[in-house]
Short mmCIF file of C-alpha atoms in Angstrom, two decimals:
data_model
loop_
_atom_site.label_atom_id
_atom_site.label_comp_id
_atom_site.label_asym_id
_atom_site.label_seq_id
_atom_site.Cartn_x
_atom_site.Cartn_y
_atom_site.Cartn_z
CA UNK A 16 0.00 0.00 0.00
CA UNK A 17 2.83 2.41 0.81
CA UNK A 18 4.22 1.81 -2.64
CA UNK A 19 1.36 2.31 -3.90
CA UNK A 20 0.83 5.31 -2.10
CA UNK A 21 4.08 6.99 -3.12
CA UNK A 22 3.37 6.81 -6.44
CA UNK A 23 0.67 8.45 -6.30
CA UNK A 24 2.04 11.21 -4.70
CA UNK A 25 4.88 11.42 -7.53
CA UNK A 26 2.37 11.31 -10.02
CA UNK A 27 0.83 14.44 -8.19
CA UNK A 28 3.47 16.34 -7.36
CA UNK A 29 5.48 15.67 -10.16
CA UNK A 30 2.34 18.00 -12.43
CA UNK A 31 1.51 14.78 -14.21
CA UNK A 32 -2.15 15.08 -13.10
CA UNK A 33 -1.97 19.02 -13.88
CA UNK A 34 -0.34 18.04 -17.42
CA UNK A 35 -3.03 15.80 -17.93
CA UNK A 36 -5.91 18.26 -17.16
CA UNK A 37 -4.23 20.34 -19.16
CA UNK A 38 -3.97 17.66 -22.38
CA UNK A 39 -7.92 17.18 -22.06
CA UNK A 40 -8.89 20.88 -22.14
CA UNK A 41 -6.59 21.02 -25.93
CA UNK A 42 -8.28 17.65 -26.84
CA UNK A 43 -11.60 19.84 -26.24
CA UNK A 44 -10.92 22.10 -28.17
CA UNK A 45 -10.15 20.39 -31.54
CA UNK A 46 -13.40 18.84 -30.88
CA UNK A 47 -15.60 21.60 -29.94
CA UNK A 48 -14.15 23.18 -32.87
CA UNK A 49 -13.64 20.52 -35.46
CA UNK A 50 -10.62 21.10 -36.19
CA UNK A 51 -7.91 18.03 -37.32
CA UNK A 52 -6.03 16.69 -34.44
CA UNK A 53 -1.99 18.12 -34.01
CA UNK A 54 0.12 15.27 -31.86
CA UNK A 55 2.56 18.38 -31.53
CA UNK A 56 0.26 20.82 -29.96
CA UNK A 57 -1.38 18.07 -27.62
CA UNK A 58 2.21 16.98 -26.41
CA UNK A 59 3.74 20.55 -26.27
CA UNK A 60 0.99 21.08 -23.74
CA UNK A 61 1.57 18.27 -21.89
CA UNK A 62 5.13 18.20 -21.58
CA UNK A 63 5.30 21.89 -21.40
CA UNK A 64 3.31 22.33 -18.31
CA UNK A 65 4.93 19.66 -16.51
CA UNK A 66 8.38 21.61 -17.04
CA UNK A 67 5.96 24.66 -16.26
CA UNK A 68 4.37 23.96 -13.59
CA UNK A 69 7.70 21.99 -11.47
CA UNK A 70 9.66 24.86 -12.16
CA UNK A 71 7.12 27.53 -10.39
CA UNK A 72 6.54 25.27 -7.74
CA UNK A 73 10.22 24.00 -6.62
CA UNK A 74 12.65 26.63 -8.69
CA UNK A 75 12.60 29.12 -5.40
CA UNK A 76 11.73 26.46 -2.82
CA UNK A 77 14.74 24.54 -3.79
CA UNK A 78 16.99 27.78 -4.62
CA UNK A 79 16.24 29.07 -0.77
CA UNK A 80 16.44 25.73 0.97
CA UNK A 81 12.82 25.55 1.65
CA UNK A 82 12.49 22.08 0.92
CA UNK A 83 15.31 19.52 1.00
CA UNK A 84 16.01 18.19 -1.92
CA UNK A 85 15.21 14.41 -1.55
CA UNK A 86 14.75 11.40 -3.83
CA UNK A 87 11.76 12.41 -4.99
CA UNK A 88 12.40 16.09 -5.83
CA UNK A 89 15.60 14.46 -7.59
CA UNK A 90 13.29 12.44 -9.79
CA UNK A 91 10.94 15.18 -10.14
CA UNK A 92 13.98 17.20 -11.86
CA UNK A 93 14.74 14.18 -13.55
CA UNK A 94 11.14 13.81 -15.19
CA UNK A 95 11.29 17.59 -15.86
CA UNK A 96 14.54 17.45 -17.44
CA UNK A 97 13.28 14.71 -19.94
CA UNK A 98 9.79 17.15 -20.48
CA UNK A 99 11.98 19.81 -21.51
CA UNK A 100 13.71 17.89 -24.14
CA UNK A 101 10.07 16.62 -25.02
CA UNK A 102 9.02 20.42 -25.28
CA UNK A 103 11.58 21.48 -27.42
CA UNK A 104 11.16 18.69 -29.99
CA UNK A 105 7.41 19.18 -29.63
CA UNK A 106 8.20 23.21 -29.79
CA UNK A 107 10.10 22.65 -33.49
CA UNK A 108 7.20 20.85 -34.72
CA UNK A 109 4.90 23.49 -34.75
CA UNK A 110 3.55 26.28 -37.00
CA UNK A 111 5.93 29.55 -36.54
CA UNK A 112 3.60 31.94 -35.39
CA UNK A 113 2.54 29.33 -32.81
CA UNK A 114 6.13 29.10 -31.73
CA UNK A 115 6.05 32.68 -30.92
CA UNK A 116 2.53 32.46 -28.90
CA UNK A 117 4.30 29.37 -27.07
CA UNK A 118 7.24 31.75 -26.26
CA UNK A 119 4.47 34.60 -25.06
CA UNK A 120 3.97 32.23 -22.66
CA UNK A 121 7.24 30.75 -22.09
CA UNK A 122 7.92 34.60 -20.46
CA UNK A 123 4.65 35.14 -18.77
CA UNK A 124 5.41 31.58 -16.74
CA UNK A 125 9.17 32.75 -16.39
CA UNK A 126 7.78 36.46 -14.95
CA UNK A 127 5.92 34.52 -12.85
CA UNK A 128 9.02 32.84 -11.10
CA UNK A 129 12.15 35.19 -11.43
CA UNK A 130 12.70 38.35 -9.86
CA UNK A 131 13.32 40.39 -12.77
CA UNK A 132 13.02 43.83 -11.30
CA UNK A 133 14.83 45.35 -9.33
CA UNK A 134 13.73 45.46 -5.69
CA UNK A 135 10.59 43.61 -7.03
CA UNK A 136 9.88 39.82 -5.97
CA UNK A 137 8.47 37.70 -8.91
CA UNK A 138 5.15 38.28 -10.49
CA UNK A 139 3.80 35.09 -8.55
CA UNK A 140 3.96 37.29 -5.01
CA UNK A 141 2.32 40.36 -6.84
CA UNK A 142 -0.39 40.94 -4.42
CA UNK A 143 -3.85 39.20 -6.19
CA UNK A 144 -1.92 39.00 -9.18
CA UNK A 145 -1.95 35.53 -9.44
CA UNK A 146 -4.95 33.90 -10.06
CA UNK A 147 -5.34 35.92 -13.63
CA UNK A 148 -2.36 35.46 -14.85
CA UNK A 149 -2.63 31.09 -14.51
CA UNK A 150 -5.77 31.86 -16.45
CA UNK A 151 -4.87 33.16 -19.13
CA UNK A 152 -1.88 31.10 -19.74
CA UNK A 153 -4.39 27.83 -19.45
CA UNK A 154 -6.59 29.69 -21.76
CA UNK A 155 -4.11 30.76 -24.41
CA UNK A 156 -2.08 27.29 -23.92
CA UNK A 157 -5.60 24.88 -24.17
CA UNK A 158 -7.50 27.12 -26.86
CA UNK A 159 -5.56 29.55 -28.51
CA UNK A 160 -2.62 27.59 -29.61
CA UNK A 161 -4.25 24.48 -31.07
CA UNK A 162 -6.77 26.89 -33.02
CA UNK A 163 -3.92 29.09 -34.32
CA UNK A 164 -1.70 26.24 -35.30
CA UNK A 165 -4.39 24.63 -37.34
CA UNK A 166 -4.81 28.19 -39.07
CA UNK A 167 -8.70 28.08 -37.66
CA UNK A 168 -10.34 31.30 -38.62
CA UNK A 169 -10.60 32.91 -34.93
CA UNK A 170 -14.67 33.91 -35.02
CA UNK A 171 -16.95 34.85 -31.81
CA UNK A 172 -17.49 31.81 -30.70
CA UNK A 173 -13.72 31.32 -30.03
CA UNK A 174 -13.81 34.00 -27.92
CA UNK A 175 -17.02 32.95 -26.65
CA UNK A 176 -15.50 29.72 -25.77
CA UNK A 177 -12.59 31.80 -24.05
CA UNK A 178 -14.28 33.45 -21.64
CA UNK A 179 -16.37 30.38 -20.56
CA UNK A 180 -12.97 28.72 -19.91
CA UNK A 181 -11.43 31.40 -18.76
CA UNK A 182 -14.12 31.57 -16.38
CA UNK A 183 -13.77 27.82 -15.53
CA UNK A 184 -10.23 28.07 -15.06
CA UNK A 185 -10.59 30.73 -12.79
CA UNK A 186 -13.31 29.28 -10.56
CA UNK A 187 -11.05 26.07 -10.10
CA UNK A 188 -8.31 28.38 -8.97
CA UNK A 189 -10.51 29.48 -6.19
CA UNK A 190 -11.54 26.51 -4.70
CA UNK A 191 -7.69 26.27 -4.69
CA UNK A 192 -7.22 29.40 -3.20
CA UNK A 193 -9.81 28.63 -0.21
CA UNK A 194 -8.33 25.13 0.33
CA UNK A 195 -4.75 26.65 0.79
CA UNK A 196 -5.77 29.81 2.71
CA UNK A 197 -4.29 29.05 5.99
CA UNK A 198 -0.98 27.95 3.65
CA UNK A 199 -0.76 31.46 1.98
CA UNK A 200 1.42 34.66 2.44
CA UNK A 201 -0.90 37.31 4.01
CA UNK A 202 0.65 39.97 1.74
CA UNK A 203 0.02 37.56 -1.86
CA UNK A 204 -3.88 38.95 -1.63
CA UNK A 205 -5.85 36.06 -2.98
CA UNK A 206 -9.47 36.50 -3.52
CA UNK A 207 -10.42 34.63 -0.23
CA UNK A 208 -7.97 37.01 1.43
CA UNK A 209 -9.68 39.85 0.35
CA UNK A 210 -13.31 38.98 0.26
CA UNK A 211 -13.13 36.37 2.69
CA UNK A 212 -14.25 32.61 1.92
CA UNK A 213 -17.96 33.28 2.15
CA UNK A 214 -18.03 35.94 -0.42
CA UNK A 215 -15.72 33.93 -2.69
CA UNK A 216 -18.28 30.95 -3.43
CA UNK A 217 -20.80 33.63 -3.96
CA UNK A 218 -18.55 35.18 -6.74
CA UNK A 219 -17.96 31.09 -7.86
CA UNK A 220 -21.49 30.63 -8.09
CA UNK A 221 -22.42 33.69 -10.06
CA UNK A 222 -19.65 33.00 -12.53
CA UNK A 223 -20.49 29.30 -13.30
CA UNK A 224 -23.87 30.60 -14.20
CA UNK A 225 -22.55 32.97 -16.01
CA UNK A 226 -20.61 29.98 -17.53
CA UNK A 227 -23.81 28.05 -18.49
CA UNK A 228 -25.90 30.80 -20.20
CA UNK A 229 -23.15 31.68 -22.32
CA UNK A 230 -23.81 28.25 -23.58
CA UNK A 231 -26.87 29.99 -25.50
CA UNK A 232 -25.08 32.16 -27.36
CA UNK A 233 -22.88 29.24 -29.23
CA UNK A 234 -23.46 29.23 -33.57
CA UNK A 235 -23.05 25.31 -32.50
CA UNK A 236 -26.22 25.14 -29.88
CA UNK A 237 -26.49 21.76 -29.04
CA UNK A 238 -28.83 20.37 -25.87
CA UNK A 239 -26.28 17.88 -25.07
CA UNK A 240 -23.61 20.27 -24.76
CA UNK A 241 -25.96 22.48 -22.81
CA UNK A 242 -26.40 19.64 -20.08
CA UNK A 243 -22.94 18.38 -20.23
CA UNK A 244 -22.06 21.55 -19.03
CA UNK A 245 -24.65 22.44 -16.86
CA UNK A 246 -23.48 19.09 -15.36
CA UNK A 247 -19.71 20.41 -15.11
CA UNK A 248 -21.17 23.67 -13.85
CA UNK A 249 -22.89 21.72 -10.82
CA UNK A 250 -19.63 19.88 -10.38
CA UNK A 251 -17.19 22.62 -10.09
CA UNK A 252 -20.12 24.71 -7.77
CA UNK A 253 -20.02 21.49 -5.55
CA UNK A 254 -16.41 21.31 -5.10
CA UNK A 255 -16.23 24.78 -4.38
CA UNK A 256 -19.15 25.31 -2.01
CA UNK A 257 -17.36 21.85 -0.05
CA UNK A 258 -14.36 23.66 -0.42
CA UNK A 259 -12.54 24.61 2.68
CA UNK A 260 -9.20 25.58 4.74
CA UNK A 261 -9.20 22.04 6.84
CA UNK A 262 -9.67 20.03 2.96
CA UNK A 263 -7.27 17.20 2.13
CA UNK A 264 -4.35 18.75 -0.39
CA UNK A 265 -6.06 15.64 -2.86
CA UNK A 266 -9.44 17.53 -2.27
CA UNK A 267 -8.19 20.29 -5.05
CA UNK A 268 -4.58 18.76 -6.55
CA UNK A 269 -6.47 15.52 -7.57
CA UNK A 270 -10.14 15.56 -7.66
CA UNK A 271 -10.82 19.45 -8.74
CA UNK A 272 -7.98 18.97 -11.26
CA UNK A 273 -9.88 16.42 -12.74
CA UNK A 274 -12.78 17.90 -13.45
CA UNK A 275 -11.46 18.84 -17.42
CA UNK A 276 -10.81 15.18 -17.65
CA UNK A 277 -13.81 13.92 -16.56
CA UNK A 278 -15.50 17.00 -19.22
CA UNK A 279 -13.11 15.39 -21.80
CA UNK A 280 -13.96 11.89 -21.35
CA UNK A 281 -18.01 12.54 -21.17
CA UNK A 282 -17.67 14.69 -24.15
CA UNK A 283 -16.05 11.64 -25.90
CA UNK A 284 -18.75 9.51 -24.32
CA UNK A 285 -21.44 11.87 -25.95
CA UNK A 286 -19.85 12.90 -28.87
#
């Protein structure tokens, strides 16, 4: 069981769940839009956000001795080291204005770890900065990037289908921003900080209607697509109305981040 149980946690905090999340939203999106499938895109996502994602989490705990660097960080580096070299083979096989919206992001994730500025920490500790900026990086990296690379003709509903995940994205962020509260700086200013917890599921709520009667609005209507997520709507409202400071670290790092794979596999399911 204890084997068992420490792969699991690799497989956590190693961003392979996160990467995987992330690889559902961009299989979404080719088939919301109907666009041909790109291996490339799909596994310059995946492996990219593993690199991404290890290197904001353990670049400055391991740089200031926060966390001792054990076997498994070492394999952690290891598996990040052989992402990278995925990446950039991945990164060479696409389109060359998709290159440069990878590399938009490439900064924006790199601003988000490294004091650049002078007298500044790193874009991560700007207070409330946070939870927009891991938004719009899931946003641009899940829909914008597969669209662009298959030279889709960016319409409405694209942007339609933005903001809905955009809103998504950023309503899973704050059921992880309420189950880490007692975890956070004081002076980062996440939305539970500042509104308190209360006032946060309100704001949750409102947006994931928000999120389902944008749903009318779509040139590709469908009823089924209108329950499937009204049914992800309920979901994510449920985990974040549950959602609390005394919560398992699983509660959001496994079973909120698998809410886009769960939409991806019932939208195969239905499809």
């Amino acid at each position: 069981m204890r084997y068992f149980k420490n792969i699991f946690e690799f497989y956590i905090n190693s961003s392979i769940h996160v990467a995987l999340s992330c690889f559902a939203l961009v299989h979404l999106t080719y088939s919301m839009f109907h666009i041909s499938y790109n291996t490339s895109v799909a596994f310059f996502t995946f492996f990219g956000t593993i690199v991404g994602y290890n290197f904001v989490k353990y670049d400055a705990l391991v740089r200031d001795k926060i966390v001792k660097v054990n076997a498994q960080i070492q394999w952690i580096a290891f598996l990040s080291f052989l992402s990278l070299i995925a990446t950039g083979y991945y990164f060479f096989q696409l389109e060359r204005f998709t290159q440069i919206i990878g590399l938009v992001f490439l900064i924006i994730v790199l601003l988000y770890t490294l004091p650049f500025f002078p007298n500044k920490k790193n874009a991560r500790n700007w207070a409330g900065i946070k939870i927009y900026i891991v938004a719009l990086c899931w946003v641009g990296v899940t829909l914008f990037l597969p669209i662009v690379n298959n030279n889709a003709e960016v319409t409405s509903f694209v942007f339609l289908v933005a903001i809905q995940r955009y809103i998504l994205i950023f309503v899973l962020i704050l059921i992880f921003e309420i189950v880490d509260l007692k975890w956070d700086d004081p002076h980062l200013k996440t939305v539970p900080q500042q509104i308190g917890v209360s006032q946060t599921k309100r704001v949750g709520v409102v947006l994931m209607f928000l999120f389902v009667l944008l749903e009318f609005l779509s040139n590709d209507f469908r009823i089924e697509f209108l329950a499937l997520k009204t049914g992800l709507a309920i979901t994510t409202v449920l985990f974040l109305v549950y959602a609390n400071e005394n919560r398992s670290r699983y509660y959001a790092s496994f079973w909120v981040e698998s809410i886009p794979i769960f939409w991806w596999l019932f939208l195969m399911l239905f499809s």
